[in-house]
Amino acid sequence: MRILDGVVRPYAWGSRTAIASIQGRPVPSAHPEAELWFGSHPAGSARCVDPSGPEQDLVEVIDADPVATLGAASAAEFGNRLPFLLKILAAEEALSLQAHPSADQAREGFERENARGLALEARDRNYRDPWHKPELIVATTPFDALAGFRDPHKTVALLRELQVSELDHYLGMLAGQPDSEGLRAVFTTWLTLPEASIRQLVPAVLHGAIEVLSSGSTEFAAELRTVCELGEDYPNDPGVLASLLLNHVHLEPGEGLYLPAGNLHAYLRGTGVEIMANSDNVLRGGLTPKHIDVPELLRVLDFTPVDAAQMAPPVRMIGAERVYLTPAPEFRLSRIELDGTGLHHSSSICFDMPGPQILAVLSGAIEVRPAGGAPLTVKSGQALWITDDDPDVIVRAASARAVFYRALVPVAVSAAEEVSASAPAAVTATE
Ligand SMILES: [Zn+2]
């Protein structure tokens, strides 16, 4: 069990207040701070900082004894690496329009780019590893995103409301085939238009959006405001057009959004806790100066219309733990709020699950006591690394209120459940 300091990623779209506030540092920070990584990714490994052992990178701790730290079940399934990456993400501006490959697509794409002789760090490399990258974000502030293709009938209504004659052709395409194939046709056409056409079409759409917004009554106000913001930041980018086809998803704190393979998405603004399979495979379609590969994006995209409710992971309360259920085998994320005043029910929680775990504190502080050992106090903006061979722990609030997120590997837990014939590994809230 070690206390982790995360690694700040200073991407330009990041917030100057969110991560610094969580960590209790002065705001605004000197540079944008987009993400705080708690994981063992070689590009940014968290650091073990408590005095119980040498100060070192988490990746070194795992490499020194993968089976003892990760457990046999996780190591057998995912190899000698932590299968997930846990982050705090704080977006002040939109991130790129992107999608991630399925496990099969990632394996095939990685081998194909290796066969072409592309260096792993080449700028035009799409597949930097052979793994898929399902993602789950849970909002800790109001959070906005574009995600998944909207029901085309609704998009036809939106395009009709815009009354932009330059869009008539595409409106006709979608109205004539209001399904995934119609979406594929319009999206593919927009992303492959010559730049001269984009330079005409995007301003026309922005003009139309402003007209509708200033007229006052529209059910698509949030969608059109997003189009205007993206158009201001990326005036000649087909991603602005693509945003017309996507759901505008708004999350309140505690609500989640799960992005499976092939889901086209772009986070717009807000802070959240994000967990993903430990991979770098991103296919971008716009709203970024980074490498864009439209044909490859088209290969992996899922054009099946979805709505926000379908992308919200089911939530199950297990004692004081709010668990976000997803099909991703690499991770399970949950949120726990503990009360340190002694006035309410959930003041502590016992974890006895096997496999690697990371607890990230978002608010207040927690005291974690291993069975038969000395406790560690983990402050807001820090995390705790718990290994497979650590004993059971009891977590208490070390402040009036403490909020933390817990990441674990489901396969490690289910393997242990199979071995033990008794009750499933229990998580209990205690007085
Ligand atoms: Zn993504």
Short mmCIF file of C-alpha atoms and ligand atoms in Angstrom, two decimals:
data_model
loop_
_atom_site.label_atom_id
_atom_site.label_comp_id
_atom_site.label_asym_id
_atom_site.label_seq_id
_atom_site.Cartn_x
_atom_site.Cartn_y
_atom_site.Cartn_z
CA MET A 1 0.00 0.00 0.00
CA ARG A 2 1.59 3.28 -1.12
CA ILE A 3 0.45 6.90 -1.43
CA LEU A 4 0.57 8.13 -5.04
CA ASP A 5 1.24 11.56 -6.42
CA GLY A 6 -0.32 11.81 -9.87
CA VAL A 7 1.25 13.26 -13.02
CA VAL A 8 -0.27 16.49 -14.37
CA ARG A 9 -0.69 16.61 -18.16
CA PRO A 10 -0.55 20.27 -19.29
CA TYR A 11 -2.61 19.98 -22.50
CA ALA A 12 -3.83 23.34 -23.85
CA TRP A 13 -7.53 22.51 -23.36
CA GLY A 14 -7.05 22.04 -19.61
CA SER A 15 -8.36 24.10 -16.70
CA ARG A 16 -6.19 26.43 -14.60
CA THR A 17 -8.34 25.97 -11.52
CA ALA A 18 -9.93 22.52 -11.27
CA ILE A 19 -6.98 20.22 -10.55
CA ALA A 20 -5.13 22.86 -8.52
CA SER A 21 -8.24 23.36 -6.34
CA ILE A 22 -8.63 19.63 -5.75
CA GLN A 23 -4.98 19.49 -4.67
CA GLY A 24 -5.24 22.64 -2.54
CA ARG A 25 -2.71 24.61 -4.63
CA PRO A 26 -3.07 28.33 -5.51
CA VAL A 27 -5.30 29.17 -8.48
CA PRO A 28 -5.09 29.97 -11.28
CA SER A 29 -2.19 27.61 -12.03
CA ALA A 30 0.65 28.89 -14.20
CA HIS A 31 -0.32 26.58 -17.09
CA PRO A 32 -3.46 24.76 -18.14
CA GLU A 33 -3.76 21.45 -16.26
CA ALA A 34 -5.84 19.02 -18.30
CA GLU A 35 -5.39 15.65 -16.63
CA LEU A 36 -3.97 14.16 -13.45
CA TRP A 37 -2.89 10.57 -14.11
CA PHE A 38 -2.99 7.88 -11.44
CA GLY A 39 -1.58 4.85 -13.17
CA SER A 40 1.55 3.13 -14.35
CA HIS A 41 1.51 4.33 -17.96
CA PRO A 42 5.16 4.63 -19.08
CA ALA A 43 4.39 8.08 -20.57
CA GLY A 44 3.36 9.35 -17.14
CA SER A 45 3.62 6.99 -14.21
CA ALA A 46 2.30 8.06 -10.81
CA ARG A 47 4.93 8.28 -8.08
CA CYS A 48 4.93 6.45 -4.73
CA VAL A 49 5.72 9.15 -2.16
CA ASP A 50 5.00 7.88 1.37
CA PRO A 51 7.91 7.11 3.70
CA SER A 52 7.06 3.40 3.97
CA GLY A 53 9.27 2.65 0.96
CA PRO A 54 11.61 4.30 -1.54
CA GLU A 55 10.17 7.13 -3.62
CA GLN A 56 9.72 5.55 -7.05
CA ASP A 57 7.44 5.31 -10.09
CA LEU A 58 4.45 3.00 -9.81
CA VAL A 59 5.51 1.30 -13.04
CA GLU A 60 8.79 0.27 -11.34
CA VAL A 61 6.92 -1.10 -8.33
CA ILE A 62 4.74 -3.26 -10.60
CA ASP A 63 7.64 -4.35 -12.84
CA ALA A 64 9.62 -5.50 -9.78
CA ASP A 65 6.94 -8.07 -8.85
CA PRO A 66 3.96 -8.13 -11.23
CA VAL A 67 2.21 -11.17 -9.80
CA ALA A 68 2.40 -10.05 -6.16
CA THR A 69 1.17 -6.54 -6.99
CA LEU A 70 -1.38 -7.29 -9.73
CA GLY A 71 -2.41 -10.78 -8.65
CA ALA A 72 -2.34 -13.93 -10.75
CA ALA A 73 -5.79 -13.42 -12.30
CA SER A 74 -5.09 -9.91 -13.64
CA ALA A 75 -1.58 -10.90 -14.81
CA ALA A 76 -2.95 -13.96 -16.64
CA GLU A 77 -5.61 -11.90 -18.41
CA PHE A 78 -3.78 -8.64 -19.15
CA GLY A 79 -0.09 -9.41 -18.72
CA ASN A 80 2.35 -7.80 -16.31
CA ARG A 81 0.84 -4.32 -16.51
CA LEU A 82 -1.91 -2.45 -14.72
CA PRO A 83 -4.83 -2.87 -17.15
CA PHE A 84 -6.45 0.51 -16.44
CA LEU A 85 -5.48 4.16 -16.29
CA LEU A 86 -7.34 6.36 -13.78
CA LYS A 87 -7.41 10.15 -14.31
CA ILE A 88 -8.93 13.35 -13.10
CA LEU A 89 -9.84 15.23 -16.29
CA ALA A 90 -10.52 18.99 -16.31
CA ALA A 91 -11.57 20.48 -19.66
CA GLU A 92 -11.86 24.22 -20.15
CA GLU A 93 -12.15 23.84 -23.95
CA ALA A 94 -13.26 21.06 -26.27
CA LEU A 95 -11.07 18.03 -26.82
CA SER A 96 -10.62 16.46 -30.24
CA LEU A 97 -13.41 14.55 -32.00
CA GLN A 98 -12.35 10.94 -31.60
CA ALA A 99 -13.15 7.27 -31.42
CA HIS A 100 -11.31 4.21 -30.17
CA PRO A 101 -10.92 0.81 -31.85
CA SER A 102 -12.32 -2.51 -30.69
CA ALA A 103 -9.91 -5.15 -29.38
CA ASP A 104 -9.81 -6.88 -32.79
CA GLN A 105 -9.39 -3.61 -34.70
CA ALA A 106 -6.58 -2.53 -32.37
CA ARG A 107 -4.67 -5.80 -32.79
CA GLU A 108 -5.10 -5.74 -36.57
CA GLY A 109 -4.24 -2.03 -36.89
CA PHE A 110 -1.15 -2.35 -34.70
CA GLU A 111 0.17 -5.23 -36.80
CA ARG A 112 -0.67 -3.45 -40.06
CA GLU A 113 1.24 -0.31 -39.04
CA ASN A 114 4.17 -2.42 -37.80
CA ALA A 115 4.24 -4.20 -41.18
CA ARG A 116 4.35 -0.78 -42.91
CA GLY A 117 7.47 0.02 -40.87
CA LEU A 118 5.91 3.00 -39.02
CA ALA A 119 7.87 3.86 -35.88
CA LEU A 120 5.84 3.61 -32.66
CA GLU A 121 6.34 7.29 -31.94
CA ALA A 122 5.70 8.46 -35.54
CA ARG A 123 3.27 11.37 -35.69
CA ASP A 124 1.07 9.62 -38.25
CA ARG A 125 0.88 6.41 -36.25
CA ASN A 126 -2.73 5.53 -35.24
CA TYR A 127 -2.15 2.34 -33.24
CA ARG A 128 0.57 2.71 -30.61
CA ASP A 129 -0.31 -0.57 -28.89
CA PRO A 130 -2.47 -3.61 -29.67
CA TRP A 131 -5.20 -2.89 -27.07
CA HIS A 132 -8.70 -1.45 -27.15
CA LYS A 133 -9.61 1.60 -25.07
CA PRO A 134 -13.12 1.64 -23.62
CA GLU A 135 -13.62 4.77 -21.48
CA LEU A 136 -15.89 5.79 -18.63
CA ILE A 137 -16.14 9.32 -17.28
CA VAL A 138 -18.02 10.27 -14.10
CA ALA A 139 -18.69 13.99 -13.74
CA THR A 140 -17.55 15.79 -10.58
CA THR A 141 -18.86 19.16 -11.87
CA PRO A 142 -21.51 19.83 -14.51
CA PHE A 143 -19.96 18.23 -17.60
CA ASP A 144 -20.78 18.51 -21.31
CA ALA A 145 -19.80 16.22 -24.14
CA LEU A 146 -20.69 15.26 -27.66
CA ALA A 147 -21.12 11.50 -27.88
CA GLY A 148 -22.72 8.98 -30.23
CA PHE A 149 -24.79 9.65 -33.34
CA ARG A 150 -28.19 11.17 -32.56
CA ASP A 151 -31.42 9.62 -33.88
CA PRO A 152 -31.33 10.85 -37.53
CA HIS A 153 -34.99 11.90 -37.39
CA LYS A 154 -34.05 14.43 -34.71
CA THR A 155 -31.03 15.56 -36.70
CA VAL A 156 -33.29 16.11 -39.73
CA ALA A 157 -35.47 18.33 -37.51
CA LEU A 158 -32.39 20.25 -36.35
CA LEU A 159 -31.12 20.76 -39.92
CA ARG A 160 -34.60 21.90 -41.03
CA GLU A 161 -34.68 24.44 -38.22
CA LEU A 162 -31.30 25.84 -39.33
CA GLN A 163 -32.69 26.80 -42.76
CA VAL A 164 -29.25 26.87 -44.36
CA SER A 165 -29.66 26.32 -48.09
CA GLU A 166 -26.08 25.02 -48.37
CA LEU A 167 -27.19 22.12 -46.15
CA ASP A 168 -30.22 21.16 -48.27
CA HIS A 169 -28.35 18.43 -50.14
CA TYR A 170 -27.25 16.72 -46.91
CA LEU A 171 -30.64 17.22 -45.29
CA GLY A 172 -32.11 15.37 -48.28
CA MET A 173 -29.58 12.55 -47.92
CA LEU A 174 -30.45 12.03 -44.25
CA ALA A 175 -34.22 12.52 -44.63
CA GLY A 176 -34.21 9.95 -47.46
CA GLN A 177 -32.25 7.42 -45.38
CA PRO A 178 -32.74 8.21 -41.69
CA ASP A 179 -30.60 5.34 -40.38
CA SER A 180 -26.99 4.36 -39.75
CA GLU A 181 -26.24 4.19 -43.49
CA GLY A 182 -27.60 7.71 -44.01
CA LEU A 183 -25.45 8.93 -41.12
CA ARG A 184 -22.41 7.18 -42.58
CA ALA A 185 -23.03 8.82 -45.99
CA VAL A 186 -23.42 12.36 -44.62
CA PHE A 187 -20.55 12.08 -42.12
CA THR A 188 -18.20 10.58 -44.72
CA THR A 189 -19.09 13.29 -47.23
CA TRP A 190 -18.51 16.09 -44.72
CA LEU A 191 -15.18 14.76 -43.49
CA THR A 192 -13.85 14.35 -47.01
CA LEU A 193 -15.10 17.64 -48.52
CA PRO A 194 -12.47 19.81 -50.19
CA GLU A 195 -11.29 22.64 -47.95
CA ALA A 196 -12.89 25.27 -50.21
CA SER A 197 -16.32 23.71 -49.56
CA ILE A 198 -15.70 23.56 -45.81
CA ARG A 199 -14.79 27.26 -45.87
CA GLN A 200 -18.23 28.02 -47.32
CA LEU A 201 -20.29 25.50 -45.41
CA VAL A 202 -19.06 26.11 -41.85
CA PRO A 203 -19.70 29.90 -41.88
CA ALA A 204 -23.15 29.30 -43.40
CA VAL A 205 -23.97 26.85 -40.60
CA LEU A 206 -22.68 29.28 -37.96
CA HIS A 207 -24.79 32.06 -39.44
CA GLY A 208 -27.86 29.81 -39.39
CA ALA A 209 -27.16 28.74 -35.80
CA ILE A 210 -26.87 32.35 -34.62
CA GLU A 211 -30.16 33.23 -36.38
CA VAL A 212 -32.03 30.36 -34.72
CA LEU A 213 -30.51 31.11 -31.30
CA SER A 214 -31.38 34.81 -31.49
CA SER A 215 -34.96 33.96 -32.50
CA GLY A 216 -35.32 32.59 -28.98
CA SER A 217 -37.32 29.38 -29.18
CA THR A 218 -35.57 26.20 -30.19
CA GLU A 219 -35.28 22.78 -28.58
CA PHE A 220 -31.71 22.60 -29.91
CA ALA A 221 -30.25 25.61 -28.07
CA ALA A 222 -27.45 23.63 -26.35
CA GLU A 223 -26.54 21.90 -29.61
CA LEU A 224 -26.41 25.17 -31.56
CA ARG A 225 -24.41 27.01 -28.92
CA THR A 226 -21.87 24.20 -29.12
CA VAL A 227 -21.73 24.54 -32.91
CA CYS A 228 -21.02 28.28 -32.50
CA GLU A 229 -18.27 27.69 -29.92
CA LEU A 230 -16.58 25.02 -31.98
CA GLY A 231 -16.86 27.16 -35.11
CA GLU A 232 -15.14 30.03 -33.33
CA ASP A 233 -12.23 27.84 -32.21
CA TYR A 234 -12.00 25.73 -35.40
CA PRO A 235 -13.39 27.88 -38.24
CA ASN A 236 -12.35 25.59 -41.10
CA ASP A 237 -12.81 22.24 -39.47
CA PRO A 238 -15.30 19.61 -40.69
CA GLY A 239 -15.63 18.56 -37.04
CA VAL A 240 -17.93 21.58 -36.61
CA LEU A 241 -20.30 20.01 -39.15
CA ALA A 242 -19.94 16.56 -37.57
CA SER A 243 -21.04 18.03 -34.24
CA LEU A 244 -24.50 18.54 -35.83
CA LEU A 245 -24.91 14.75 -35.98
CA LEU A 246 -23.95 13.94 -32.38
CA ASN A 247 -25.83 13.87 -29.09
CA HIS A 248 -25.16 16.76 -26.78
CA VAL A 249 -24.77 14.98 -23.42
CA HIS A 250 -24.97 16.94 -20.18
CA LEU A 251 -23.91 15.23 -16.93
CA GLU A 252 -24.55 16.40 -13.41
CA PRO A 253 -21.99 15.46 -10.72
CA GLY A 254 -22.10 11.73 -10.06
CA GLU A 255 -23.52 10.87 -13.49
CA GLY A 256 -21.46 8.71 -15.85
CA LEU A 257 -20.89 8.33 -19.60
CA TYR A 258 -19.51 5.08 -21.02
CA LEU A 259 -17.84 5.17 -24.44
CA PRO A 260 -17.45 1.75 -26.03
CA ALA A 261 -15.38 1.02 -29.14
CA GLY A 262 -16.51 2.92 -32.23
CA ASN A 263 -18.38 5.67 -30.34
CA LEU A 264 -17.57 9.11 -31.81
CA HIS A 265 -17.12 11.63 -29.01
CA ALA A 266 -15.61 14.93 -27.90
CA TYR A 267 -15.58 16.22 -24.33
CA LEU A 268 -16.58 19.89 -24.27
CA ARG A 269 -16.08 21.17 -20.72
CA GLY A 270 -16.15 20.15 -17.10
CA THR A 271 -14.27 18.07 -14.56
CA GLY A 272 -14.63 14.36 -14.01
CA VAL A 273 -12.96 11.14 -13.00
CA GLU A 274 -12.09 9.09 -16.06
CA ILE A 275 -11.02 5.48 -16.28
CA MET A 276 -9.96 3.65 -19.40
CA ALA A 277 -8.18 0.57 -20.58
CA ASN A 278 -4.44 1.28 -20.56
CA SER A 279 -4.02 2.10 -24.26
CA ASP A 280 -3.10 5.09 -26.45
CA ASN A 281 -5.21 4.15 -29.46
CA VAL A 282 -7.13 7.23 -30.61
CA LEU A 283 -8.53 7.89 -34.09
CA ARG A 284 -9.27 11.57 -34.57
CA GLY A 285 -11.71 13.23 -36.94
CA GLY A 286 -11.24 16.93 -36.22
CA LEU A 287 -11.18 19.77 -33.66
CA THR A 288 -7.46 19.23 -33.11
CA PRO A 289 -4.06 20.13 -34.54
CA LYS A 290 -3.02 16.49 -33.96
CA HIS A 291 -2.84 13.74 -36.56
CA ILE A 292 -6.17 13.01 -38.30
CA ASP A 293 -6.78 9.85 -40.32
CA VAL A 294 -10.30 9.95 -41.72
CA PRO A 295 -10.25 6.61 -43.60
CA GLU A 296 -9.04 4.81 -40.47
CA LEU A 297 -11.64 6.61 -38.33
CA LEU A 298 -14.35 5.51 -40.78
CA ARG A 299 -13.21 1.89 -40.43
CA VAL A 300 -13.82 1.83 -36.68
CA LEU A 301 -16.86 4.13 -36.29
CA ASP A 302 -20.19 2.73 -35.15
CA PHE A 303 -22.94 4.73 -36.88
CA THR A 304 -25.79 3.07 -34.98
CA PRO A 305 -27.86 5.89 -33.45
CA VAL A 306 -27.85 6.02 -29.64
CA ASP A 307 -29.21 8.41 -27.03
CA ALA A 308 -27.74 9.72 -23.80
CA ALA A 309 -29.64 7.21 -21.64
CA GLN A 310 -28.08 4.30 -23.55
CA MET A 311 -24.58 5.64 -22.88
CA ALA A 312 -25.19 6.13 -19.14
CA PRO A 313 -23.75 3.15 -17.25
CA PRO A 314 -26.16 1.42 -14.87
CA VAL A 315 -25.36 2.25 -11.25
CA ARG A 316 -25.58 -0.18 -8.33
CA MET A 317 -25.32 0.86 -4.69
CA ILE A 318 -23.32 -1.66 -2.61
CA GLY A 319 -23.35 -0.27 0.89
CA ALA A 320 -21.81 3.20 0.67
CA GLU A 321 -20.25 2.41 -2.70
CA ARG A 322 -21.83 3.70 -5.90
CA VAL A 323 -20.63 1.30 -8.60
CA TYR A 324 -20.72 2.20 -12.30
CA LEU A 325 -21.32 -1.00 -14.26
CA THR A 326 -19.74 -1.34 -17.70
CA PRO A 327 -18.80 -4.31 -19.89
CA ALA A 328 -15.09 -3.32 -19.85
CA PRO A 329 -13.06 -6.23 -18.41
CA GLU A 330 -10.10 -3.97 -17.50
CA PHE A 331 -11.76 -1.79 -14.88
CA ARG A 332 -14.55 -1.16 -12.43
CA LEU A 333 -15.04 2.35 -11.04
CA SER A 334 -17.03 3.38 -8.00
CA ARG A 335 -17.60 6.52 -5.93
CA ILE A 336 -17.65 6.55 -2.14
CA GLU A 337 -18.63 9.41 0.16
CA LEU A 338 -17.79 9.08 3.85
CA ASP A 339 -18.87 11.20 6.75
CA GLY A 340 -16.31 12.15 9.38
CA THR A 341 -18.61 13.97 11.79
CA GLY A 342 -20.00 10.83 13.37
CA LEU A 343 -23.53 12.09 12.71
CA HIS A 344 -24.33 9.96 9.70
CA HIS A 345 -24.24 6.33 8.75
CA SER A 346 -21.29 5.83 6.41
CA SER A 347 -18.19 6.83 8.32
CA SER A 348 -16.02 3.90 7.22
CA ILE A 349 -15.88 1.12 4.69
CA CYS A 350 -14.00 -2.18 4.53
CA PHE A 351 -12.38 -3.42 1.31
CA ASP A 352 -11.37 -7.06 1.11
CA MET A 353 -11.22 -7.52 -2.67
CA PRO A 354 -8.15 -8.98 -4.38
CA GLY A 355 -6.25 -7.58 -7.36
CA PRO A 356 -4.73 -4.13 -7.83
CA GLN A 357 -6.75 -1.12 -6.68
CA ILE A 358 -6.33 2.65 -6.74
CA LEU A 359 -8.31 4.99 -4.48
CA ALA A 360 -8.28 8.62 -5.71
CA VAL A 361 -9.40 11.29 -3.24
CA LEU A 362 -11.43 14.15 -4.76
CA SER A 363 -12.49 15.97 -1.61
CA GLY A 364 -11.41 15.94 2.05
CA ALA A 365 -9.04 13.22 3.23
CA ILE A 366 -9.22 9.52 4.09
CA GLU A 367 -7.37 7.35 6.57
CA VAL A 368 -6.68 3.85 5.30
CA ARG A 369 -5.76 1.19 7.86
CA PRO A 370 -4.57 -2.22 6.70
CA ALA A 371 -5.39 -5.19 8.95
CA GLY A 372 -2.55 -5.38 11.48
CA GLY A 373 -0.75 -2.33 10.10
CA ALA A 374 -0.29 1.40 10.54
CA PRO A 375 -2.73 3.74 8.77
CA LEU A 376 -1.90 6.11 5.91
CA THR A 377 -3.68 9.42 5.36
CA VAL A 378 -4.49 10.28 1.75
CA LYS A 379 -5.30 13.91 0.95
CA SER A 380 -7.51 15.42 -1.74
CA GLY A 381 -5.74 15.19 -5.10
CA GLN A 382 -3.66 12.17 -4.02
CA ALA A 383 -4.32 8.46 -4.50
CA LEU A 384 -3.58 5.19 -2.77
CA TRP A 385 -2.13 2.12 -4.48
CA ILE A 386 -3.29 -1.19 -2.98
CA THR A 387 -1.70 -4.40 -4.24
CA ASP A 388 -3.13 -7.89 -4.57
CA ASP A 389 -1.01 -9.12 -1.65
CA ASP A 390 -1.98 -6.26 0.69
CA PRO A 391 -4.27 -7.21 3.61
CA ASP A 392 -7.88 -6.04 3.89
CA VAL A 393 -8.20 -2.33 4.60
CA ILE A 394 -10.63 -0.13 6.51
CA VAL A 395 -11.12 3.36 5.09
CA ARG A 396 -12.35 6.19 7.33
CA ALA A 397 -13.10 9.84 6.62
CA ALA A 398 -10.26 11.99 7.96
CA SER A 399 -12.29 15.16 7.36
CA ALA A 400 -15.93 16.15 7.91
CA ARG A 401 -16.71 14.82 4.45
CA ALA A 402 -14.50 12.73 2.18
CA VAL A 403 -15.18 11.71 -1.42
CA PHE A 404 -13.00 9.20 -3.22
CA TYR A 405 -13.16 7.01 -6.29
CA ARG A 406 -12.08 3.40 -6.33
CA ALA A 407 -10.71 1.58 -9.38
CA LEU A 408 -10.20 -2.16 -9.49
CA VAL A 409 -9.88 -5.02 -11.99
CA PRO A 410 -13.12 -7.03 -12.21
CA VAL A 411 -11.41 -10.24 -13.39
CA ALA A 412 -9.32 -10.34 -10.21
CA VAL A 413 -12.47 -10.11 -8.13
CA SER A 414 -14.49 -12.69 -10.05
CA ALA A 415 -11.56 -15.15 -10.03
CA ALA A 416 -11.44 -14.89 -6.25
CA GLU A 417 -15.21 -15.39 -6.05
CA GLU A 418 -14.88 -18.64 -8.00
CA VAL A 419 -12.17 -19.91 -5.67
CA SER A 420 -14.03 -19.06 -2.49
CA ALA A 421 -17.20 -21.10 -2.18
CA SER A 422 -18.51 -18.68 0.42
CA ALA A 423 -20.31 -15.38 -0.09
CA PRO A 424 -19.08 -13.00 -2.80
CA ALA A 425 -16.28 -10.64 -1.80
CA ALA A 426 -18.11 -8.22 0.40
CA VAL A 427 -18.04 -4.46 0.63
CA THR A 428 -19.76 -3.23 3.74
CA ALA A 429 -20.55 0.13 5.20
CA THR A 430 -20.16 0.27 8.93
CA GLU A 431 -21.09 2.77 11.62
ZN ZN B 1 -11.91 9.12 -26.02
#
